[in-house]
Amino acid sequence: VVLKRLAGHNFPDVREGVASNQNCPLEVLEELGEDDDEFVRGAVARNPNCRLGVLETLAADDDEAPRLVVAVNPNCPLDVLVKLADDKSNSVRGAVAENPNCPVDVLVRLSDDDDVSVLKSVAANPNCPPELVEKLAIDDSERVRLFVAVNPNCPVDVLVKLADDK
């Protein structure tokens, strides 16, 4: 009852807190998923109890914040991740590449991205197959190569080459 009342509060920070609360009733989460404030909608997308339909709606949000949170949500449906991999925002594409459930074919596609932050997220993803890790090990960016080195799928011979990286 208190959370439902607070969901109508004038201050977005209060509504964001309600949306972040794991005890927030589902109908209140759905209502806050349509809030005017992008950070409130992002908090809804971050809530582990958020319904898939709400996540799908927030994945198409005009503002970046909700799409970004949907992209990193481990409950994000795979078809939504695939769509978000083509997002205009580098941050959203990077978040897709970070998602532990990101399909390998999406990681392969994102490994050709022009943005270094997207490439480092691909390189760090534990689902990144060894052959893709090896491809990213020769990237021009030192940051990308660093994330290759910490990937658990990085082949030993690639680690040896990276050890000599200057």
XYZ file of N, CA and C in Angstrom, residues 21-165:
435
model
N 12.454 -1.227 -5.906
C 12.131 -2.092 -4.774
C 11.628 -3.451 -5.269
N 12.254 -4.522 -4.782
C 11.868 -5.868 -5.213
C 10.476 -6.262 -4.729
N 9.939 -5.527 -3.761
C 8.590 -5.815 -3.261
C 7.524 -4.983 -3.963
N 7.936 -4.233 -4.964
C 6.998 -3.398 -5.700
C 5.981 -4.295 -6.417
N 4.685 -4.045 -6.209
C 3.672 -4.851 -6.904
C 3.811 -4.747 -8.427
N 3.529 -5.833 -9.112
C 3.697 -5.868 -10.563
C 2.888 -4.791 -11.282
N 1.672 -4.535 -10.815
C 0.855 -3.517 -11.480
C 1.456 -2.121 -11.307
N 2.130 -1.898 -10.180
C 2.800 -0.611 -9.968
C 4.027 -0.518 -10.880
N 4.772 -1.622 -11.011
C 5.922 -1.641 -11.929
C 5.473 -1.325 -13.351
N 4.377 -1.924 -13.765
C 3.874 -1.670 -15.118
C 3.482 -0.208 -15.294
N 2.867 0.367 -14.268
C 2.494 1.781 -14.311
C 3.743 2.665 -14.385
N 4.741 2.345 -13.573
C 5.974 3.137 -13.572
C 6.784 2.926 -14.851
N 6.531 1.841 -15.558
C 7.178 1.604 -16.844
C 6.753 2.619 -17.891
N 5.708 3.379 -17.597
C 5.228 4.428 -18.497
C 5.456 5.819 -17.918
N 6.285 5.895 -16.873
C 6.561 7.171 -16.202
C 7.211 8.152 -17.175
N 7.031 9.440 -16.915
C 7.642 10.475 -17.751
C 9.156 10.529 -17.607
N 9.675 10.072 -16.481
C 11.105 10.157 -16.204
C 11.831 8.904 -16.704
N 12.850 9.113 -17.540
C 13.565 7.972 -18.127
C 14.285 7.126 -17.078
N 14.714 7.741 -15.977
C 15.432 6.990 -14.948
C 14.478 6.136 -14.113
N 13.247 6.591 -13.966
C 12.227 5.764 -13.317
C 11.959 4.544 -14.188
N 11.814 4.768 -15.501
C 11.586 3.633 -16.413
C 12.791 2.700 -16.409
N 14.000 3.265 -16.303
C 15.205 2.439 -16.211
C 15.210 1.586 -14.957
N 14.739 2.155 -13.849
C 14.663 1.392 -12.598
C 13.670 0.243 -12.732
N 12.605 0.466 -13.469
C 11.644 -0.615 -13.724
C 12.341 -1.739 -14.487
N 13.105 -1.381 -15.507
C 13.812 -2.384 -16.325
C 14.855 -3.137 -15.509
N 15.380 -2.511 -14.461
C 16.399 -3.131 -13.606
C 15.774 -4.077 -12.578
N 14.514 -3.871 -12.283
C 13.846 -4.671 -11.258
C 13.738 -6.127 -11.730
N 14.232 -7.082 -10.922
C 14.211 -8.483 -11.362
C 12.803 -9.054 -11.541
N 11.799 -8.363 -11.004
C 10.419 -8.839 -11.142
C 9.686 -8.236 -12.331
N 10.387 -7.435 -13.100
C 9.779 -6.781 -14.258
C 9.314 -7.836 -15.265
N 8.084 -7.708 -15.698
C 7.525 -8.661 -16.671
C 8.191 -8.486 -18.032
N 8.261 -9.590 -18.772
C 8.918 -9.567 -20.082
C 8.271 -8.567 -21.038
N 6.968 -8.457 -20.992
C 6.282 -7.510 -21.869
C 6.705 -6.073 -21.606
N 6.928 -5.751 -20.337
C 7.383 -4.409 -19.975
C 8.818 -4.205 -20.466
N 9.663 -5.237 -20.296
C 11.040 -5.144 -20.809
C 11.037 -4.911 -22.316
N 10.179 -5.625 -23.027
C 10.101 -5.467 -24.482
C 9.681 -4.043 -24.854
N 8.734 -3.494 -24.117
C 8.292 -2.123 -24.376
C 9.418 -1.132 -24.094
N 10.107 -1.321 -22.962
C 11.190 -0.404 -22.589
C 12.389 -0.520 -23.534
N 12.546 -1.656 -24.191
C 13.631 -1.822 -25.157
C 13.440 -0.922 -26.376
N 12.223 -0.465 -26.580
C 11.925 0.422 -27.712
C 11.746 1.872 -27.253
N 12.125 2.160 -26.019
C 11.959 3.496 -25.447
C 12.728 4.539 -26.265
N 12.212 5.736 -26.343
C 12.897 6.816 -27.059
C 14.160 7.274 -26.343
N 14.178 7.129 -25.020
C 15.335 7.545 -24.230
C 16.303 6.387 -24.049
N 17.582 6.736 -23.954
C 18.640 5.725 -23.864
C 18.645 4.954 -22.543
N 18.381 5.628 -21.425
C 18.520 4.997 -20.105
C 17.727 3.701 -19.967
N 16.444 3.677 -20.308
C 15.715 2.414 -20.182
C 16.246 1.321 -21.119
N 16.604 1.700 -22.352
C 17.125 0.695 -23.295
C 18.436 0.116 -22.778
N 19.274 0.956 -22.197
C 20.560 0.529 -21.645
C 20.359 -0.504 -20.542
N 19.423 -0.233 -19.651
C 19.180 -1.157 -18.538
C 18.568 -2.460 -19.037
N 17.674 -2.377 -20.000
C 17.098 -3.601 -20.578
C 18.219 -4.452 -21.180
N 19.157 -3.813 -21.860
C 20.234 -4.535 -22.550
C 21.120 -5.324 -21.597
N 21.312 -4.849 -20.374
C 22.162 -5.592 -19.425
C 21.363 -6.531 -18.535
N 20.054 -6.432 -18.583
C 19.209 -7.273 -17.728
C 19.347 -8.737 -18.152
N 19.764 -9.614 -17.220
C 19.920 -11.027 -17.585
C 18.602 -11.706 -17.959
N 17.477 -11.067 -17.637
C 16.168 -11.622 -18.009
C 15.689 -11.124 -19.367
N 16.501 -10.319 -20.017
C 16.117 -9.770 -21.314
C 15.935 -10.904 -22.328
N 14.784 -10.948 -22.996
C 14.572 -11.990 -24.013
C 15.618 -11.885 -25.127
N 16.015 -13.023 -25.667
C 17.056 -13.049 -26.703
C 16.683 -12.242 -27.935
N 15.431 -12.296 -28.343
C 15.035 -11.526 -29.534
C 15.170 -10.023 -29.287
N 14.979 -9.600 -28.044
C 15.150 -8.189 -27.706
C 16.630 -7.824 -27.726
N 17.481 -8.713 -27.198
C 18.931 -8.475 -27.254
C 19.401 -8.325 -28.697
N 18.899 -9.174 -29.565
C 19.276 -9.126 -30.978
C 18.892 -7.775 -31.579
N 17.691 -7.271 -31.261
C 17.272 -5.960 -31.771
C 18.137 -4.842 -31.196
N 18.418 -4.922 -29.881
C 19.209 -3.869 -29.237
C 20.654 -3.854 -29.720
N 21.125 -4.947 -30.290
C 22.485 -4.988 -30.829
C 22.654 -4.029 -32.008
N 21.550 -3.582 -32.578
C 21.580 -2.612 -33.678
C 21.221 -1.206 -33.215
N 21.172 -0.989 -31.915
C 20.782 0.312 -31.370
C 21.730 1.403 -31.851
N 21.220 2.616 -31.977
C 22.051 3.748 -32.416
C 23.048 4.167 -31.345
N 22.791 3.789 -30.096
C 23.657 4.183 -28.987
C 24.795 3.179 -28.769
N 26.028 3.693 -28.752
C 27.180 2.836 -28.453
C 27.034 2.188 -27.077
N 26.504 2.949 -26.128
C 26.345 2.434 -24.764
C 25.386 1.251 -24.725
N 24.306 1.339 -25.468
C 23.330 0.238 -25.488
C 23.938 -0.984 -26.160
N 24.632 -0.782 -27.287
C 25.264 -1.927 -27.962
C 26.325 -2.559 -27.046
N 27.067 -1.727 -26.317
C 28.049 -2.244 -25.370
C 27.400 -3.033 -24.256
N 26.242 -2.561 -23.795
C 25.509 -3.275 -22.745
C 25.017 -4.630 -23.243
N 24.588 -4.681 -24.493
C 24.184 -5.967 -25.085
C 25.376 -6.922 -25.070
N 26.537 -6.410 -25.474
C 27.749 -7.242 -25.522
C 28.177 -7.701 -24.130
N 27.837 -6.939 -23.091
C 28.152 -7.315 -21.706
C 27.204 -8.368 -21.163
N 26.006 -8.426 -21.699
C 24.980 -9.305 -21.144
C 25.471 -10.749 -21.154
N 25.409 -11.427 -19.994
C 25.906 -12.802 -19.930
C 25.128 -13.780 -20.807
N 23.950 -13.373 -21.272
C 23.143 -14.240 -22.134
C 23.217 -13.847 -23.610
N 24.137 -12.960 -23.924
C 24.266 -12.510 -25.311
C 24.669 -13.696 -26.194
N 23.903 -13.962 -27.241
C 24.239 -15.079 -28.127
C 25.565 -14.845 -28.863
N 26.259 -15.913 -29.154
C 27.560 -15.839 -29.822
C 27.449 -15.131 -31.165
N 26.390 -15.392 -31.926
C 26.276 -14.746 -33.237
C 26.152 -13.224 -33.103
N 25.553 -12.753 -32.021
C 25.466 -11.311 -31.781
C 26.841 -10.773 -31.389
N 27.572 -11.521 -30.564
C 28.933 -11.115 -30.201
C 29.816 -11.020 -31.448
N 29.665 -11.974 -32.346
C 30.447 -11.960 -33.590
C 30.120 -10.696 -34.389
N 28.845 -10.373 -34.496
C 28.438 -9.176 -35.236
C 28.975 -7.910 -34.559
N 28.878 -7.859 -33.211
C 29.346 -6.681 -32.489
C 30.868 -6.555 -32.482
N 31.567 -7.638 -32.779
C 33.035 -7.578 -32.814
C 33.543 -6.743 -33.991
N 32.647 -6.380 -34.902
C 33.003 -5.514 -36.028
C 32.551 -4.070 -35.805
N 32.091 -3.770 -34.601
C 31.615 -2.424 -34.277
C 32.770 -1.427 -34.341
N 32.460 -0.181 -34.614
C 33.479 0.874 -34.687
C 33.830 1.456 -33.319
N 33.000 1.169 -32.314
C 33.190 1.783 -31.009
C 34.025 0.890 -30.083
N 35.063 1.472 -29.496
C 35.970 0.713 -28.624
C 35.247 0.158 -27.406
N 34.299 0.915 -26.841
C 33.598 0.426 -25.656
C 32.760 -0.815 -25.973
N 32.217 -0.877 -27.170
C 31.470 -2.068 -27.586
C 32.443 -3.245 -27.743
N 33.578 -2.991 -28.379
C 34.568 -4.057 -28.592
C 35.115 -4.599 -27.280
N 35.361 -3.723 -26.300
C 35.886 -4.201 -25.013
C 34.832 -5.041 -24.291
N 33.564 -4.698 -24.470
C 32.499 -5.500 -23.862
C 32.398 -6.871 -24.507
N 32.577 -6.928 -25.814
C 32.602 -8.217 -26.508
C 33.783 -9.037 -25.994
N 34.949 -8.391 -25.910
C 36.166 -9.085 -25.484
C 36.058 -9.625 -24.071
N 35.292 -8.965 -23.212
C 35.164 -9.379 -21.814
C 34.076 -10.425 -21.603
N 33.177 -10.581 -22.546
C 32.043 -11.485 -22.342
C 32.526 -12.933 -22.255
N 32.152 -13.647 -21.188
C 32.589 -15.036 -21.036
C 32.031 -15.987 -22.097
N 31.032 -15.547 -22.852
C 30.498 -16.355 -23.952
C 31.285 -16.164 -25.240
N 32.216 -15.237 -25.225
C 33.004 -14.945 -26.420
C 33.876 -16.173 -26.742
N 33.693 -16.774 -27.898
C 34.458 -17.979 -28.229
C 35.938 -17.663 -28.462
N 36.809 -18.644 -28.243
C 38.254 -18.422 -28.364
C 38.685 -17.799 -29.691
N 38.076 -18.195 -30.800
C 38.485 -17.639 -32.097
C 38.154 -16.146 -32.204
N 37.073 -15.723 -31.544
C 36.721 -14.309 -31.536
C 37.632 -13.541 -30.573
N 37.962 -14.164 -29.459
C 38.918 -13.566 -28.517
C 40.249 -13.333 -29.226
N 40.656 -14.318 -30.002
C 41.919 -14.219 -30.744
C 41.879 -13.072 -31.753
N 40.740 -12.906 -32.426
C 40.583 -11.797 -33.385
C 40.716 -10.450 -32.665
N 40.096 -10.333 -31.497
C 40.117 -9.072 -30.759
C 41.478 -8.807 -30.102
N 42.288 -9.839 -29.968
C 43.615 -9.690 -29.345
C 44.563 -8.847 -30.189
N 44.227 -8.660 -31.451
C 45.094 -7.839 -32.310
C 44.456 -6.483 -32.624
N 43.420 -6.134 -31.866
C 42.769 -4.840 -32.055
C 43.750 -3.709 -31.746
N 43.577 -2.585 -32.409
C 44.446 -1.424 -32.198
C 44.338 -0.850 -30.786
N 43.206 -1.057 -30.161
C 42.979 -0.470 -28.843
C 43.583 -1.320 -27.716
N 44.390 -0.662 -26.912
C 44.978 -1.329 -25.745
C 43.884 -1.770 -24.773
N 42.804 -0.978 -24.658
C 41.690 -1.331 -23.762
C 41.032 -2.626 -24.197
N 40.833 -2.795 -25.489
C 40.214 -4.029 -25.988
C 41.132 -5.213 -25.683
N 42.427 -5.039 -25.941
C 43.379 -6.135 -25.689
C 43.436 -6.478 -24.198
N 43.283 -5.479 -23.336
C 43.261 -5.728 -21.891
C 42.090 -6.630 -21.525
N 40.924 -6.353 -22.076
C 39.753 -7.172 -21.775
C 39.863 -8.565 -22.385
N 40.565 -8.678 -23.501
C 40.851 -10.001 -24.070
C 41.657 -10.814 -23.064
N 42.655 -10.176 -22.469
C 43.557 -10.870 -21.545
C 42.840 -11.411 -20.310
N 41.764 -10.770 -19.889
C 41.055 -11.246 -18.691
C 39.894 -12.180 -19.034
N 39.639 -12.386 -20.299
C 38.561 -13.292 -20.688
C 38.969 -14.734 -20.376
N 38.101 -15.480 -19.686
C 38.437 -16.863 -19.345
C 38.627 -17.780 -20.556
N 38.149 -17.359 -21.724
C 38.299 -18.161 -22.938
C 39.538 -17.793 -23.748
N 40.348 -16.915 -23.216
C 41.535 -16.488 -23.958
C 42.545 -17.637 -24.012
N 42.892 -18.084 -25.213
C 43.872 -19.166 -25.349
C 45.241 -18.758 -24.792
N 45.951 -19.718 -24.276
C 47.258 -19.467 -23.658
C 48.216 -18.801 -24.638
N 48.243 -19.254 -25.888
C 49.172 -18.652 -26.846
C 48.854 -17.173 -27.094
N 47.589 -16.807 -27.010
C 47.207 -15.404 -27.162
C 47.666 -14.620 -25.932
N 47.528 -15.218 -24.756
C 48.002 -14.555 -23.535
C 49.499 -14.297 -23.597
N 50.228 -15.264 -24.139
C 51.689 -15.112 -24.275
C 52.009 -13.925 -25.188
N 51.285 -13.824 -26.306
C 51.494 -12.690 -27.220
C 51.132 -11.370 -26.552
N 50.048 -11.386 -25.784
C 49.623 -10.165 -25.117
C 50.605 -9.752 -24.014
N 51.273 -10.716 -23.418
C 52.279 -10.427 -22.401
C 53.419 -9.617 -22.965
N 53.690 -9.807 -24.258
C 54.754 -9.053 -24.929
C 54.244 -7.764 -25.563
N 52.955 -7.475 -25.373
C 52.336 -6.291 -25.958
C 52.976 -5.030 -25.406
